[in-house]
XYZ file of N, CA and C in Angstrom:
459
model
N -43.965 5.640 14.834
C -43.685 4.704 13.358
C -42.781 5.390 12.604
N -43.314 6.815 12.232
C -42.592 7.808 11.625
C -41.261 8.159 11.990
N -41.031 8.254 13.415
C -39.442 7.919 13.972
C -38.587 6.893 12.869
N -39.365 5.619 13.608
C -38.516 4.161 13.519
C -38.181 4.283 11.555
N -39.040 4.494 10.357
C -38.650 4.336 9.334
C -38.157 5.597 8.969
N -37.848 6.935 9.652
C -37.186 7.864 9.045
C -35.284 7.199 9.481
N -35.477 6.659 10.943
C -33.735 6.177 11.355
C -33.740 5.022 10.806
N -34.594 4.709 10.344
C -33.876 2.477 9.559
C -33.982 2.953 7.791
N -34.679 4.513 7.641
C -34.185 5.067 6.027
C -32.693 5.626 5.738
N -32.322 5.935 7.093
C -30.825 6.895 7.002
C -29.904 5.578 7.110
N -30.022 4.619 7.464
C -29.194 3.416 7.647
C -28.450 2.425 6.287
N -29.991 2.468 5.069
C -29.388 2.473 4.091
C -28.264 3.102 3.118
N -29.019 4.190 3.837
C -28.361 5.557 2.593
C -27.063 5.720 3.378
N -26.329 5.464 4.571
C -25.216 5.079 5.043
C -24.076 4.114 4.613
N -24.680 3.194 4.443
C -24.244 1.510 3.571
C -23.847 1.818 2.375
N -24.702 2.779 1.562
C -24.413 3.381 0.615
C -23.342 3.515 0.364
N -23.458 4.981 1.203
C -22.254 5.934 1.151
C -20.742 5.176 1.542
N -20.620 4.201 2.512
C -19.850 3.766 3.239
C -19.230 2.421 2.036
N -20.805 2.076 1.369
C -19.790 1.191 -0.040
C -19.085 2.414 -1.199
N -19.678 3.380 -1.282
C -18.822 4.066 -2.358
C -17.949 4.437 -1.978
N -17.422 4.730 -0.687
C -16.131 5.210 0.205
C -15.008 4.032 0.100
N -15.477 2.884 -0.013
C -14.632 1.385 0.070
C -14.631 1.154 -1.714
N -15.152 1.342 -2.028
C -15.374 1.207 -3.903
C -13.940 2.003 -4.202
N -14.362 3.176 -3.696
C -13.195 4.187 -4.453
C -11.335 4.119 -3.560
N -11.540 3.632 -2.374
C -10.462 3.039 -1.655
C -9.790 1.513 -2.520
N -10.629 0.967 -2.373
C -10.259 -0.319 -3.281
C -9.787 -0.473 -4.556
N -10.215 0.417 -5.072
C -10.264 0.731 -7.181
C -8.698 2.045 -6.845
N -8.899 2.590 -5.725
C -7.277 3.203 -5.730
C -6.192 2.970 -5.223
N -6.274 1.598 -4.450
C -5.573 1.207 -3.917
C -4.695 -0.079 -5.078
N -5.596 -0.816 -5.563
C -5.243 -1.763 -6.855
C -4.728 -0.785 -7.953
N -4.817 0.239 -8.296
C -4.283 1.143 -9.237
C -2.955 1.626 -8.736
N -3.403 2.102 -7.012
C -1.673 2.671 -7.080
C -0.810 0.773 -6.866
N -1.070 0.432 -6.273
C -0.090 -0.740 -6.277
C 0.305 -1.057 -7.581
N -0.458 -1.441 -8.613
C -0.415 -1.182 -10.248
C 0.714 -0.626 -10.730
N 0.205 0.712 -10.634
C 0.939 2.412 -10.688
C 3.011 1.524 -10.455
N 2.973 1.733 -9.202
C 3.859 1.590 -8.540
C 5.023 0.206 -8.766
N 4.262 -0.821 -9.238
C 4.736 -2.289 -9.922
C 5.199 -1.830 -11.524
N 4.364 -1.480 -12.155
C 4.820 -0.830 -13.233
C 6.358 0.206 -13.656
N 6.068 0.771 -12.956
C 7.012 2.199 -12.704
C 8.504 1.633 -12.359
N 8.565 0.830 -11.849
C 9.649 -0.250 -11.015
C 10.117 -0.879 -12.396
N 9.472 -1.818 -12.905
C 9.959 -3.143 -13.719
C 10.233 -1.858 -14.736
N 9.367 -1.322 -15.097
C 9.973 0.224 -16.582
C 11.619 0.766 -16.189
N 12.224 0.871 -14.865
C 13.780 0.736 -14.645
C 14.605 -0.015 -15.071
N 14.032 -1.299 -15.269
C 14.730 -2.777 -15.740
C 15.474 -3.219 -13.930
N 15.213 -2.738 -12.971
C 16.481 -3.018 -12.061
C 16.408 -4.467 -12.075
N 17.698 -4.845 -11.790
C 17.706 -6.334 -11.236
C 18.136 -6.616 -9.945
N 17.565 -7.070 -9.290
C 18.064 -7.764 -8.129
C 19.572 -8.415 -8.060
N 20.812 -7.427 -7.663
C 21.783 -8.186 -7.124
C 22.228 -10.108 -6.935
N 23.223 -10.305 -7.803
C 23.417 -11.751 -7.506
C 23.858 -12.096 -5.890
N 24.471 -10.677 -5.262
C 24.609 -11.063 -4.107
C 23.537 -11.104 -3.048
N 22.219 -11.045 -3.621
C 21.517 -10.766 -2.666
C 20.916 -11.847 -1.828
N 20.044 -11.762 -0.520
C 20.301 -12.486 -0.107
C 18.892 -13.415 -0.171
N 18.079 -12.658 -0.895
C 16.620 -12.950 -1.560
C 16.469 -12.559 -3.065
N 15.622 -13.468 -3.838
C 15.217 -13.038 -4.926
C 16.368 -12.445 -6.146
N 17.642 -13.017 -5.840
C 18.824 -12.599 -6.840
C 18.322 -13.080 -8.137
N 18.618 -11.845 -8.998
C 18.304 -12.006 -10.584
C 16.844 -11.699 -10.840
N 16.076 -11.125 -9.950
C 15.137 -11.060 -10.416
C 14.814 -9.684 -10.735
N 13.861 -9.214 -11.519
C 13.362 -7.725 -12.169
C 13.100 -6.936 -11.055
N 12.914 -6.422 -10.191
C 12.231 -5.533 -9.446
C 10.838 -5.143 -10.423
N 9.661 -5.275 -9.279
C 8.845 -5.006 -9.531
C 7.577 -5.175 -8.611
N 8.089 -5.569 -7.388
C 7.511 -5.784 -6.459
C 7.836 -5.701 -4.797
N 6.943 -5.158 -3.655
C 7.769 -4.702 -2.571
C 9.295 -5.093 -1.950
N 8.533 -6.987 -2.266
C 10.024 -7.611 -1.623
C 10.975 -7.371 -2.198
N 11.229 -7.352 -3.718
C 12.201 -7.381 -4.437
C 12.764 -5.817 -4.697
N 12.098 -4.564 -3.948
C 12.841 -3.361 -3.843
C 13.473 -3.726 -2.826
N 12.604 -4.307 -1.764
C 13.382 -4.843 -0.380
C 14.981 -5.436 -0.663
N 15.166 -6.486 -1.151
C 15.947 -6.885 -1.345
C 17.010 -5.836 -2.235
N 16.620 -5.557 -3.070
C 17.497 -5.094 -3.516
C 18.154 -3.338 -3.022
N 17.319 -2.829 -1.930
C 17.357 -1.934 -1.372
C 18.826 -2.552 -0.390
N 18.266 -3.087 0.440
C 19.366 -3.874 1.341
C 20.518 -4.295 0.601
N 21.235 -4.630 -0.609
C 22.497 -5.509 -1.102
C 22.956 -3.799 -1.219
N 22.667 -2.705 -1.911
C 22.815 -1.571 -1.831
C 23.692 -1.057 -0.854
N 22.829 -1.065 0.240
C 23.201 -0.615 1.984
C 24.789 -1.500 1.878
N 24.553 -2.511 2.038
C 26.030 -3.233 1.922
C 26.840 -3.071 1.143
N 26.923 -2.652 -0.258
C 27.625 -2.076 -1.153
C 28.548 -0.758 -0.963
N 27.542 -0.246 -0.327
C 27.802 1.463 0.436
C 28.828 1.495 1.211
N 28.133 0.437 2.476
C 28.708 0.525 3.425
C 30.638 -0.279 3.303
N 30.408 -1.236 2.221
C 31.688 -1.719 2.081
C 32.527 -0.693 1.577
N 32.114 0.602 0.684
C 32.977 1.095 -0.455
C 33.314 2.353 0.737
N 32.586 2.722 1.717
C 32.834 3.893 2.644
C 33.172 2.799 3.993
N 34.013 1.974 4.042
C 34.641 1.328 5.201
C 33.649 1.259 6.236
N 32.178 1.257 6.402
C 31.499 1.050 7.350
C 30.720 1.997 7.471
N 30.997 3.369 7.082
C 30.800 5.040 7.233
C 29.414 5.473 6.568
N 28.877 6.517 7.028
C 27.255 6.663 5.839
C 27.916 7.930 5.915
N 27.169 8.562 4.216
C 27.631 9.134 3.427
C 28.076 10.354 4.563
N 27.109 10.889 5.681
C 27.738 11.687 6.212
C 28.417 12.063 6.999
N 29.269 10.693 7.612
C 30.462 10.453 8.126
C 31.507 10.407 7.022
N 31.586 10.269 6.086
C 32.542 10.704 4.827
C 33.538 12.196 5.185
N 34.355 12.056 5.369
C 34.922 13.222 4.578
C 34.412 13.844 3.333
N 34.748 15.273 3.456
C 34.306 15.837 1.493
C 35.318 15.488 0.610
N 36.756 15.138 1.064
C 37.332 15.063 -0.403
C 37.417 13.528 -0.340
N 36.842 12.520 0.261
C 36.702 10.788 -0.052
C 36.644 10.379 -1.364
N 36.860 10.363 -2.462
C 36.550 9.800 -3.313
C 35.259 8.448 -3.340
N 35.222 8.037 -2.466
C 34.066 7.699 -2.361
C 32.667 8.660 -2.496
N 32.673 9.165 -1.815
C 31.561 10.391 -1.006
C 30.471 10.151 -2.446
N 30.550 10.739 -3.194
C 29.669 10.895 -4.543
C 28.509 8.975 -4.455
N 29.742 8.258 -4.623
C 29.044 7.016 -4.905
C 28.310 6.595 -3.978
N 28.741 6.864 -2.288
C 27.759 6.737 -1.803
C 26.561 7.362 -1.405
N 26.696 8.670 -1.516
C 25.383 9.387 -1.656
C 24.714 8.995 -2.552
N 24.816 8.460 -4.071
C 24.266 7.936 -5.139
C 23.243 7.101 -4.666
N 24.319 5.611 -3.809
C 23.632 4.934 -2.992
C 22.715 5.054 -2.184
N 23.051 6.245 -1.280
C 22.180 6.067 -0.422
C 20.834 6.778 -0.820
N 20.687 7.640 -2.719
C 19.494 8.300 -3.006
C 18.382 6.996 -3.846
N 19.158 5.878 -4.033
C 19.103 4.705 -4.883
C 18.045 4.044 -3.836
N 19.224 4.156 -2.625
C 18.272 3.006 -1.836
C 17.174 3.574 -1.111
N 17.421 5.048 -0.550
C 16.052 5.822 -0.143
C 14.604 5.671 -0.930
N 15.148 5.712 -2.410
C 13.964 5.633 -3.729
C 12.652 4.067 -3.552
N 14.351 2.714 -3.481
C 13.761 1.921 -3.356
C 12.659 1.836 -1.700
N 13.326 2.412 -0.604
C 12.677 2.254 0.152
C 10.979 2.727 0.255
N 11.512 3.952 -0.485
C 9.850 4.701 -0.528
C 9.080 3.951 -1.523
N 9.427 2.970 -2.516
C 8.668 2.179 -3.333
C 8.197 0.978 -2.430
N 8.555 0.886 -1.494
C 7.855 -0.413 -0.831
C 6.884 0.548 0.276
N 7.396 1.582 0.588
C 6.086 2.176 1.217
C 4.784 2.098 0.551
N 5.197 3.068 -0.305
C 3.791 3.245 -1.605
C 3.448 1.612 -2.263
N 3.753 0.738 -1.800
C 3.102 -0.126 -2.252
C 2.447 -0.531 -0.442
N 2.767 -0.604 0.481
C 2.259 -0.661 1.633
C 1.176 0.153 2.073
N 1.142 1.287 1.732
C 0.187 2.310 1.468
C -1.093 1.966 0.225
N -0.668 1.621 -0.524
C -1.711 0.571 -2.127
C -2.354 -0.733 -0.918
N -1.814 -1.429 -0.184
C -2.442 -2.696 -0.021
C -3.192 -2.329 1.355
N -2.772 -1.252 1.601
C -3.705 -0.435 3.153
C -4.672 -0.028 2.691
N -4.794 0.633 1.583
C -6.317 1.507 1.401
C -6.560 0.255 0.498
N -6.495 -0.215 -0.470
C -7.186 -1.269 -1.118
C -7.567 -2.109 0.391
N -7.278 -2.453 1.403
C -7.957 -3.490 2.576
C -8.921 -2.863 3.150
N -8.559 -1.369 3.797
C -9.513 -0.849 3.839
C -10.691 -0.450 3.097
N -10.586 0.054 1.626
C -11.454 -0.435 1.244
C -12.530 -1.617 0.799
N -11.994 -2.542 1.217
C -12.574 -4.351 1.198
C -13.177 -4.359 2.404
N -12.695 -3.451 3.461
C -13.186 -3.773 4.784
C -14.530 -2.775 4.334
N -14.475 -1.089 3.868
C -15.964 -0.904 4.018
C -16.620 -0.824 3.202
N -16.580 -1.562 1.605
C -17.863 -2.296 1.216
C -18.512 -3.064 1.925
N -17.507 -4.242 3.083
C -18.331 -5.514 3.858
C -19.297 -4.821 4.165
N -18.633 -3.654 5.678
C -19.182 -3.269 6.499
C -20.745 -1.883 5.825
N -20.569 -1.576 4.680
C -21.796 -1.079 4.011
C -22.693 -1.967 3.314
N -22.583 -3.167 3.126
C -23.410 -4.236 2.846
C -23.963 -5.158 3.970
N -23.546 -4.844 4.639
C -23.972 -5.435 6.152
C -25.313 -4.103 7.004
N -24.354 -3.095 6.811
C -25.351 -2.329 7.352
C -26.731 -2.058 6.478
N -26.690 -2.392 5.356
C -27.689 -2.246 4.136
C -28.713 -4.169 4.589
N -27.930 -4.765 4.442
C -28.576 -6.006 5.081
C -29.377 -5.905 6.420
N -28.750 -4.943 7.791
C -28.992 -4.462 8.806
C -30.596 -4.163 8.833
N -30.479 -3.220 7.670
C -31.904 -2.042 7.922
C -32.845 -3.001 6.526
N -32.856 -3.379 6.224
C -33.412 -4.287 5.477
C -33.947 -5.377 6.633
N -33.338 -6.265 7.673
C -34.165 -7.456 8.407
C -34.947 -6.049 9.306
N -34.203 -5.208 10.013
C -35.241 -4.316 10.813
C -36.564 -3.954 10.504
N -35.822 -3.620 9.280
C -37.219 -2.966 8.777
C -38.480 -4.117 8.706
N -37.760 -5.480 7.743
C -38.879 -6.078 8.504
C -39.667 -6.970 9.544
N -38.471 -6.966 10.218
C -39.032 -7.206 11.429
C -40.207 -5.780 12.148
N -39.987 -4.665 12.129
C -40.334 -3.489 12.658
C -42.088 -3.598 11.976
N -41.672 -4.085 10.661
C -43.362 -4.055 9.770
C -44.156 -4.726 10.562
N -45.338 -4.244 10.979
C -45.973 -5.041 11.908
C -47.185 -5.435 10.689
N -47.111 -7.001 11.012
C -48.328 -7.352 10.356
C -49.777 -7.706 10.040
N -50.716 -7.726 9.508
C -51.799 -7.818 9.350
C -52.625 -8.377 9.528
N -53.430 -8.862 10.481
C -53.640 -10.284 10.414
C -55.323 -10.803 9.953
N -55.700 -11.621 9.473
C -57.012 -12.071 9.400
C -57.861 -12.046 10.128
N -59.264 -11.335 10.347
C -60.093 -11.592 11.646
C -61.184 -12.464 11.217
């Protein structure tokens, strides 16, 4: 009987720890998504008019950042005659502009990755919170069924 109580007593504690860890991940994910979004918005970047999607929109979401990064890649490729920065001769007058475009594109792709990691953290946090509650509920149900009932004689 004592061993059963000790085991079932650990499960609610584990559930609580999982809920706390999940809550931290959930809050961190939402906070990170918000910070990346507001930081991008503060840059006042607008998706180019020749973008396949979201033309004219202000960049504050991952899909807008991706759309603008693709436009920058197209513009740089046109400027460099289809060559990458590394393929351009050192004396090419477009080399610096292509390099800047490459950096801007990489920065926008980095923000897309940051959005993805934030959503992943928030999603995992939510799953952990749900698992924690399930563990605590399971422990409570196990405790109720393990407790012998006193019958009236």
